[in-house]
PDB file of C-alpha atoms in Angstrom:
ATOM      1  CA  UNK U   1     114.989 103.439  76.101  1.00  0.00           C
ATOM      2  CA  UNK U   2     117.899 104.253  74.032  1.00  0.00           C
ATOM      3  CA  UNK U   3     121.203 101.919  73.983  1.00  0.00           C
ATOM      4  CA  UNK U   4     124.388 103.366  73.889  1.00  0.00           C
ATOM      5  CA  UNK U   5     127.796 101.584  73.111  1.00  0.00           C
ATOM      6  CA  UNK U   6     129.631 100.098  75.866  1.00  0.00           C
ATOM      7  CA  UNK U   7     131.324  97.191  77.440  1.00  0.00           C
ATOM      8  CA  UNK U   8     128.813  97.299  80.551  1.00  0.00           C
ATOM      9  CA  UNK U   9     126.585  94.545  81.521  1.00  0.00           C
ATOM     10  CA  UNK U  10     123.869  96.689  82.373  1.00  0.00           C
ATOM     11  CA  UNK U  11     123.897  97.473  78.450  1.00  0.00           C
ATOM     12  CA  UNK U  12     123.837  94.253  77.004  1.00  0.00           C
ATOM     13  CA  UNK U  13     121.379  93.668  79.339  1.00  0.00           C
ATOM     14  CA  UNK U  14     119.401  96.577  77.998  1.00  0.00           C
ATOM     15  CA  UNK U  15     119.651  95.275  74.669  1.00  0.00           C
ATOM     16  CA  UNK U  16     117.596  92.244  76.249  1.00  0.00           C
ATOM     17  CA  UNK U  17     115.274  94.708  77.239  1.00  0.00           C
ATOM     18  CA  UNK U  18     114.497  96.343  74.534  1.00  0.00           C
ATOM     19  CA  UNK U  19     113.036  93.463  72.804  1.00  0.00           C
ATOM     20  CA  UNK U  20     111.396  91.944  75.108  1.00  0.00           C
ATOM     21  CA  UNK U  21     109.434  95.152  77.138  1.00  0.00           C
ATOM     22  CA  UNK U  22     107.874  96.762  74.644  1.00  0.00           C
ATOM     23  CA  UNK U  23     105.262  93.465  74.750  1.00  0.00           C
ATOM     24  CA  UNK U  24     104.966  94.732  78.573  1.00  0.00           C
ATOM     25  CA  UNK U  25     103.264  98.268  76.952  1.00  0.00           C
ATOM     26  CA  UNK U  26     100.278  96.568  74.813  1.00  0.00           C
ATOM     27  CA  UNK U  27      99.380  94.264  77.745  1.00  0.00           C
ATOM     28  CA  UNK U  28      95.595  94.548  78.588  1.00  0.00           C
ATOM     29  CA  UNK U  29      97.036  95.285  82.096  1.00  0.00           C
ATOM     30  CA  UNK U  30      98.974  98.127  81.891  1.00  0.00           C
ATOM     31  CA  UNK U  31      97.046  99.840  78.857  1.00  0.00           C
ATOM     32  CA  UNK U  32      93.795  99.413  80.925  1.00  0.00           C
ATOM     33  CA  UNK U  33      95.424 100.685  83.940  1.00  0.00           C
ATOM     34  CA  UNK U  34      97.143 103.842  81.690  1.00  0.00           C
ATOM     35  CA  UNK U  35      93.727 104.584  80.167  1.00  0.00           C
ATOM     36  CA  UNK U  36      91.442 104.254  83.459  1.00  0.00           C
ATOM     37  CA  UNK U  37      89.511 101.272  82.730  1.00  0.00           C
ATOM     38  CA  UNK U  38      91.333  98.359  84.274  1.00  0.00           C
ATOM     39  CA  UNK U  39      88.334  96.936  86.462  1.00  0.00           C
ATOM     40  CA  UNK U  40      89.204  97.172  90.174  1.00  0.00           C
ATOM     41  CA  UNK U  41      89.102  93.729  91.061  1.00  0.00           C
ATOM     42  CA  UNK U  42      91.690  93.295  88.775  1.00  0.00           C
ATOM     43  CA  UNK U  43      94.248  95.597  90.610  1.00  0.00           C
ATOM     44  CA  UNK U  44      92.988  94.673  94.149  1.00  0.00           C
ATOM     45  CA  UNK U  45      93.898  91.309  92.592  1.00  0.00           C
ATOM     46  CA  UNK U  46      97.605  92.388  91.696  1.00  0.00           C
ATOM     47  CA  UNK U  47      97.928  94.356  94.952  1.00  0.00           C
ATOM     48  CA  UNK U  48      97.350  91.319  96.937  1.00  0.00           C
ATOM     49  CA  UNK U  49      99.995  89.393  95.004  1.00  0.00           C
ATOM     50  CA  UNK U  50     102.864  92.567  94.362  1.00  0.00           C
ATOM     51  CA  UNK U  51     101.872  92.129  98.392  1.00  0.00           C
ATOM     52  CA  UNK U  52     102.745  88.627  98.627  1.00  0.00           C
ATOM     53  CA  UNK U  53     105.833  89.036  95.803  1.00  0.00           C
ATOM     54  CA  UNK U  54     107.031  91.810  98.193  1.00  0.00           C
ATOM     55  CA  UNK U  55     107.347  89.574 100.925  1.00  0.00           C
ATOM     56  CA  UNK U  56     109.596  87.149  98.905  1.00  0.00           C
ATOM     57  CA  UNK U  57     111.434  89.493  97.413  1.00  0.00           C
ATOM     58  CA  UNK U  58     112.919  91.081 101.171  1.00  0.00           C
ATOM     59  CA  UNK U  59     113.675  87.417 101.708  1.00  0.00           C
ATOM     60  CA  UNK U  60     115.789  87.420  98.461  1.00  0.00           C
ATOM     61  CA  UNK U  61     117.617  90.230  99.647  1.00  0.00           C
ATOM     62  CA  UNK U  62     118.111  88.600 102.754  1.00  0.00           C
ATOM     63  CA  UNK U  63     119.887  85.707 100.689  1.00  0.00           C
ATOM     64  CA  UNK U  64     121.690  87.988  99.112  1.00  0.00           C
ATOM     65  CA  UNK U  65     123.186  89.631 102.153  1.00  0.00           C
ATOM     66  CA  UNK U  66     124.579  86.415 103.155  1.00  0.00           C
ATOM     67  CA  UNK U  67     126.650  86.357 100.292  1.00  0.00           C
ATOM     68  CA  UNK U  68     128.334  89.897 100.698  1.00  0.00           C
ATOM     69  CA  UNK U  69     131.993  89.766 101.787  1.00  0.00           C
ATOM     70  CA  UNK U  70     132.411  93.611 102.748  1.00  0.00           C
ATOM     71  CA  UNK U  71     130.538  95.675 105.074  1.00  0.00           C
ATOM     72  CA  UNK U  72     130.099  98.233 102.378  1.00  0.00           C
ATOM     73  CA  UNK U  73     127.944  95.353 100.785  1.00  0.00           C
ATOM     74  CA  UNK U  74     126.392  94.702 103.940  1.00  0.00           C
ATOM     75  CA  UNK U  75     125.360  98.183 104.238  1.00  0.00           C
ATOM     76  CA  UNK U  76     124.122  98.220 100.890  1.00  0.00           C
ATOM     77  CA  UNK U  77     121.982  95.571 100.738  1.00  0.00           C
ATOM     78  CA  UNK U  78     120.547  96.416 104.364  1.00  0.00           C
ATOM     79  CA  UNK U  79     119.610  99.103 103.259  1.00  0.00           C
ATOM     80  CA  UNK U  80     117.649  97.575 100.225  1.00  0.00           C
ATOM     81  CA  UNK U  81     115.937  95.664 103.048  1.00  0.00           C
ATOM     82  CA  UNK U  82     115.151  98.635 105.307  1.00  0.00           C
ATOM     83  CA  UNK U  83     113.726 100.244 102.058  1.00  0.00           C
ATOM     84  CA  UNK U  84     111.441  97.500 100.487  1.00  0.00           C
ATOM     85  CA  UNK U  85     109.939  96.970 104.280  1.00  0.00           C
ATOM     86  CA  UNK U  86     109.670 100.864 104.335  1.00  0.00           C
ATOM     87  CA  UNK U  87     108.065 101.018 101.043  1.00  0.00           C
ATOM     88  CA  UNK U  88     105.814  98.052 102.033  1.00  0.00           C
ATOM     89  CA  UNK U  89     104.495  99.843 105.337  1.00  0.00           C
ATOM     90  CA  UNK U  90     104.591 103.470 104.080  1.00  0.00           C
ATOM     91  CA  UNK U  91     102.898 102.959 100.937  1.00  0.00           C
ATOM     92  CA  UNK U  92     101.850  99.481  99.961  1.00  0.00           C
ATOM     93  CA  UNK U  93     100.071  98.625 102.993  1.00  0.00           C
ATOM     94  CA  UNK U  94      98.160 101.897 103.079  1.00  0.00           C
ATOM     95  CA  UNK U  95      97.385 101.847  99.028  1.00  0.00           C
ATOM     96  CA  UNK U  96      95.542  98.129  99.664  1.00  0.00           C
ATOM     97  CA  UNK U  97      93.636  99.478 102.586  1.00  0.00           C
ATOM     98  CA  UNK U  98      92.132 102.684 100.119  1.00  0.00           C
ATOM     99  CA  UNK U  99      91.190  99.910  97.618  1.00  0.00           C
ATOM    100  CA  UNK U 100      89.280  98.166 100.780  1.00  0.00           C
ATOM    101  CA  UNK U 101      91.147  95.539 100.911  1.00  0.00           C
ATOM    102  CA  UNK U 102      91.082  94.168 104.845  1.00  0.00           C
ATOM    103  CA  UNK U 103      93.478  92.655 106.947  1.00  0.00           C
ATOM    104  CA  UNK U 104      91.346  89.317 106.803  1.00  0.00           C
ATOM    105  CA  UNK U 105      92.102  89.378 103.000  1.00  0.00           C
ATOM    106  CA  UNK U 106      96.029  89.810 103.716  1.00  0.00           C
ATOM    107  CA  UNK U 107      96.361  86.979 105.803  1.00  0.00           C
ATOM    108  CA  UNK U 108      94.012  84.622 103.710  1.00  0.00           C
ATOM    109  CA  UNK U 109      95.529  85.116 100.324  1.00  0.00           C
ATOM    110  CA  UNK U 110      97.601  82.680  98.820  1.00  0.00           C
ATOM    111  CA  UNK U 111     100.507  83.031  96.316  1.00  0.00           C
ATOM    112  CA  UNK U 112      99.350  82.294  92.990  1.00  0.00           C
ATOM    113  CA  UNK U 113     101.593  79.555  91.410  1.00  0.00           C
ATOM    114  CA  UNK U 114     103.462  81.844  88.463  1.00  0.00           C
ATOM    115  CA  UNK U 115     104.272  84.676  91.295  1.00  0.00           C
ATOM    116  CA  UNK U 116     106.046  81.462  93.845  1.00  0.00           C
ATOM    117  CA  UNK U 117     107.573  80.252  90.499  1.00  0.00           C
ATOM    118  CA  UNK U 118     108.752  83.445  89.809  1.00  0.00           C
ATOM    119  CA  UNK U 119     110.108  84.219  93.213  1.00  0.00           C
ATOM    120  CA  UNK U 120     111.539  80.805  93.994  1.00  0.00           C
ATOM    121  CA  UNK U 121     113.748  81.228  90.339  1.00  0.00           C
ATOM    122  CA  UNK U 122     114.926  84.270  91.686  1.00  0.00           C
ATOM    123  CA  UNK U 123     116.030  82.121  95.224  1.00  0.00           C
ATOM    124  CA  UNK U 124     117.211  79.464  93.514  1.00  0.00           C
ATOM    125  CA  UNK U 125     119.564  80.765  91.459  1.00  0.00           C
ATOM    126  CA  UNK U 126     120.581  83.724  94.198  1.00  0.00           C
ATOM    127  CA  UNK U 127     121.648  80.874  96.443  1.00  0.00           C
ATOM    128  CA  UNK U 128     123.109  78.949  94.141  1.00  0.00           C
ATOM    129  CA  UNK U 129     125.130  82.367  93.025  1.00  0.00           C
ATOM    130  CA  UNK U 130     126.887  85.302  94.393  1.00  0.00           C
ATOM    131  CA  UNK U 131     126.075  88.596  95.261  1.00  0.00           C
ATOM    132  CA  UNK U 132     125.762  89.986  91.035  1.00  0.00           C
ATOM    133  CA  UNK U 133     123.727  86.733  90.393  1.00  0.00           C
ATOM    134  CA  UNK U 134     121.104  88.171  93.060  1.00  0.00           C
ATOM    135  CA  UNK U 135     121.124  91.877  92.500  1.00  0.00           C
ATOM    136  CA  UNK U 136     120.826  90.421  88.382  1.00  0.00           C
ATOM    137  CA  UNK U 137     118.019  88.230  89.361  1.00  0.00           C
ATOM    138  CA  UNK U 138     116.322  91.530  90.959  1.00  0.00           C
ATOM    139  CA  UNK U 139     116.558  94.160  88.146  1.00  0.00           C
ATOM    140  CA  UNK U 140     114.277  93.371  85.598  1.00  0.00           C
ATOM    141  CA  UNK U 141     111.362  94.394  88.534  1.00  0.00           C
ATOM    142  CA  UNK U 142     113.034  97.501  89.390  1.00  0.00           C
ATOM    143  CA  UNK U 143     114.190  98.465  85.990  1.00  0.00           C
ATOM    144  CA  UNK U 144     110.851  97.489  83.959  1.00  0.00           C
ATOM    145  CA  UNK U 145     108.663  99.360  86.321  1.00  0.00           C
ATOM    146  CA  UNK U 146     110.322 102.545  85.544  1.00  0.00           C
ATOM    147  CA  UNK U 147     110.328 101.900  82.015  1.00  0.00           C
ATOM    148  CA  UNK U 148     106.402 100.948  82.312  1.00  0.00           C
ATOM    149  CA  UNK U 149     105.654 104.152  83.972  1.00  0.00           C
ATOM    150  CA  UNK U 150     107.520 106.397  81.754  1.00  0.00           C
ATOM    151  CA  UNK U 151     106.579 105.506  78.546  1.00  0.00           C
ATOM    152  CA  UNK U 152     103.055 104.692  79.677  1.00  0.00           C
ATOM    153  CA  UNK U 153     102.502 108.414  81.334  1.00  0.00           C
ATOM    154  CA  UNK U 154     104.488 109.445  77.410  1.00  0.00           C
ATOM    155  CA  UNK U 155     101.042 107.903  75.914  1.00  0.00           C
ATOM    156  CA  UNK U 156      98.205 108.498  77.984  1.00  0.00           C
ATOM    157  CA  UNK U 157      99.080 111.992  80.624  1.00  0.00           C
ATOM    158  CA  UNK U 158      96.312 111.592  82.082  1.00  0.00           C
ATOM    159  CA  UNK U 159      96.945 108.636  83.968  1.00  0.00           C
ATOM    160  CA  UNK U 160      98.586 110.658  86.484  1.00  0.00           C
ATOM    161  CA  UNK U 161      95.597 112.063  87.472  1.00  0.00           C
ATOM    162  CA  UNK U 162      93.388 108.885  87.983  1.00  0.00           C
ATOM    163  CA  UNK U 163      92.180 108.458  91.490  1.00  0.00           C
ATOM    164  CA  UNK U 164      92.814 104.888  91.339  1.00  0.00           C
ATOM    165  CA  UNK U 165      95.893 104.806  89.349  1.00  0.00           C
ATOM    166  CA  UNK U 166      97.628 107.627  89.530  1.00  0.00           C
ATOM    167  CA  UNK U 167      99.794 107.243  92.510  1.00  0.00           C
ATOM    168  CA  UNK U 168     100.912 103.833  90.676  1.00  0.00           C
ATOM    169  CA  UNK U 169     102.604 105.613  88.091  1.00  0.00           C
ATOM    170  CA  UNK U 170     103.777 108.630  89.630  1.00  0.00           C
ATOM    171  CA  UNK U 171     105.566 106.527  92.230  1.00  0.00           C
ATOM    172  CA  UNK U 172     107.968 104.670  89.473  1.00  0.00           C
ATOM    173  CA  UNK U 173     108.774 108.130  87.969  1.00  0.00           C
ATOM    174  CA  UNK U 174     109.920 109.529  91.151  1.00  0.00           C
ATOM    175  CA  UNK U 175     113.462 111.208  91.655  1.00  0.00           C
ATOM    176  CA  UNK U 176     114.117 108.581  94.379  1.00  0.00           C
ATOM    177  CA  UNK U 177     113.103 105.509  93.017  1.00  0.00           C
ATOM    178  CA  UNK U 178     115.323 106.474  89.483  1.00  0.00           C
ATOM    179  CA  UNK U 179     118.091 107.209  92.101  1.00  0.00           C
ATOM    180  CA  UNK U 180     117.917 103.732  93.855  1.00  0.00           C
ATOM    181  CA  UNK U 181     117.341 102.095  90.619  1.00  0.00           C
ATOM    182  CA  UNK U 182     120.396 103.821  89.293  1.00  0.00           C
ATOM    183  CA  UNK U 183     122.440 102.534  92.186  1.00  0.00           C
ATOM    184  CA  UNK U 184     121.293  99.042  91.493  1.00  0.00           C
ATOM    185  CA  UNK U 185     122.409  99.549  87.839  1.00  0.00           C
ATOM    186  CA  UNK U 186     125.651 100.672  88.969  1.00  0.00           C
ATOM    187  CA  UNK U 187     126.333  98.278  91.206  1.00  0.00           C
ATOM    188  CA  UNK U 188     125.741  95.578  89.061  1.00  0.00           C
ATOM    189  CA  UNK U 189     128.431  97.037  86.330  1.00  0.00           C
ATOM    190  CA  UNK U 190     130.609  97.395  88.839  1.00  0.00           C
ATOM    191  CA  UNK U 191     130.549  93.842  90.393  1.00  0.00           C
ATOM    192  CA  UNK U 192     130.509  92.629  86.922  1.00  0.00           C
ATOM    193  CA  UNK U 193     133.843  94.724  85.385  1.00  0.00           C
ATOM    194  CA  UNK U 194     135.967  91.646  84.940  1.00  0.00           C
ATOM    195  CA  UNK U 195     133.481  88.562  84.787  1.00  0.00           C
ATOM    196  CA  UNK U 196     134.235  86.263  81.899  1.00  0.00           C
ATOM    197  CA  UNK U 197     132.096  86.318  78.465  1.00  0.00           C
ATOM    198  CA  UNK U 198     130.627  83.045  79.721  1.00  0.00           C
ATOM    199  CA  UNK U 199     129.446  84.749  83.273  1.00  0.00           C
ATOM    200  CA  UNK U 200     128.355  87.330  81.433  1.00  0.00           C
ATOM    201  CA  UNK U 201     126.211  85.320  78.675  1.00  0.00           C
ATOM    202  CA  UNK U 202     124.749  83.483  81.810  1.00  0.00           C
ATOM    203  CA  UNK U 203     123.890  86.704  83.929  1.00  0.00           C
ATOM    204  CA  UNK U 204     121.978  87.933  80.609  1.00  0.00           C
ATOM    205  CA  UNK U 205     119.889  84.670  80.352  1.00  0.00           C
ATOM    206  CA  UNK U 206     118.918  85.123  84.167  1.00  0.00           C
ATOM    207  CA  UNK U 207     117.483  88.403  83.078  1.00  0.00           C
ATOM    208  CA  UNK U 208     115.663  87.681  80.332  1.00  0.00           C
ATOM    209  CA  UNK U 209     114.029  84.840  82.319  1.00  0.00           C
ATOM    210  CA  UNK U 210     112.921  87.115  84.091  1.00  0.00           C
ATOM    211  CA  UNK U 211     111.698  89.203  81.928  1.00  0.00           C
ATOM    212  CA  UNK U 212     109.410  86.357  80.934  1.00  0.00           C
ATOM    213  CA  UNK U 213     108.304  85.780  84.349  1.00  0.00           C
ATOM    214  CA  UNK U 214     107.171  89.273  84.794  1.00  0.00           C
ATOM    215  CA  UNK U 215     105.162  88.506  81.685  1.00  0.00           C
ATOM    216  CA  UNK U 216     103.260  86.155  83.712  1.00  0.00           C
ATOM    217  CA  UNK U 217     102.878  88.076  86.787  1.00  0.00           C
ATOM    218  CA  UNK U 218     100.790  90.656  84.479  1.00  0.00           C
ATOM    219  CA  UNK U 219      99.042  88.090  82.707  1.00  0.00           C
ATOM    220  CA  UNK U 220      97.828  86.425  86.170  1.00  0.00           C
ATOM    221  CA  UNK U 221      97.139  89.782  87.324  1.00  0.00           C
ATOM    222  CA  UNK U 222      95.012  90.480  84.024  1.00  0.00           C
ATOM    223  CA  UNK U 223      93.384  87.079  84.611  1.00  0.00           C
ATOM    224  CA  UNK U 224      92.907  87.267  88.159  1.00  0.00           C
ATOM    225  CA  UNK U 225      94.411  83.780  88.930  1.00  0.00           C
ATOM    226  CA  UNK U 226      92.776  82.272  86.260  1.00  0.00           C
ATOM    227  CA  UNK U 227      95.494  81.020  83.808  1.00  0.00           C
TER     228      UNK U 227
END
């Protein structure tokens, strides 16, 4: 990811980024998932709780809608809704049901402690924000997965082509998932044009928290729970 010059906060956020992703490329996770051998019960694991993170994260949006103050926000952000519950039913859903995972499983699974944690930060400070402070709290997910899949595919082409994993990967590096994720990046600079340095300085610390926390999601995904 290269950083350009600019007053934007979706650069010095980038800045952020580019420290602290690159430790998302050697995790046993992702490099095991790049390179085929990631053992299945390890993604059937992570599919259950992206499952369960999925849910929260439509209900973050929903927190965030409550603090738009134009209907062209409105209309945004229901439309972020109608597209992670699309995205859920369209390809989600039908991507846990190839690995064999059953309905019974869905409904018994429980939200490991780091993914609540993680999702509850991302409430908390939402509701205790505005409308940036939400779509902040949201980007390192959106943002990171892109980056994961790009430079991941860069290393190891063939993971495109794994039965298992493939359609992981190629769904990050499609034309409209950059395009949403673009919006999102451009929304946020634009809400943020004349914040103050301290907003700003806070906004970046949100993300990087983040960042951390999706650590954790891959390490309890890596572990299976067991961490």
């Amino acid at each position: 990811m290269k950083i350009e010059a600019s007053g934007k906060l979706s650069q010095k956020i980038a800045v952020l980024a580019e420290k602290l992703w690159p430790r998302y490329l050697c995790h046993p996770f992702i490099t095991h998932m790049a390179d085929g051998t990631l053992p299945l019960e390890k993604f059937r694991y992570y599919m259950l709780q992206d499952y369960l993170y999925l849910r929260d994260y439509t209900k973050i949006l929903a927190a965030i809608l409550q603090k738009a103050d134009t209907f062209e926000q409105i209309r945004f952000l229901s439309g972020e809704i109608e597209s992670t519950l699309g995205e859920t039913y369209r390809t989600h859903i039908p991507y846990m049901q190839r690995l064999g995972i059953t309905e019974e499983e869905i409904c018994q699974a429980h939200t490991h402690i780091d993914n609540c944690a993680y999702s509850h930060y991302m409430l908390c400070e939402t509701q205790n924000g505005n409308v940036l402070t939400g779509l902040v709290a949201l980007l390192n997910c959106s943002w990171s997965y892109a980056y994961i899949a790009e430079q991941m595919v860069q290393c190891y082409p063939q993971a495109l082509q794994n039965k298992t994993y493939g359609a992981w990967f190629a769904g990050y590096l499609s034309e409209e998932y950059r395009k949403a994720n673009q919006d999102l990046i451009d929304r946020i600079d634009a809400l943020a044009a004349s914040i103050s340095p301290q907003e700003e300085n806070r906004l970046c610390e949100l993300f990087e928290k983040c960042c951390l926390f999706d650590l954790r999601f891959w390490d309890m995904a890596y572990a299976m729970g067991n961490c």
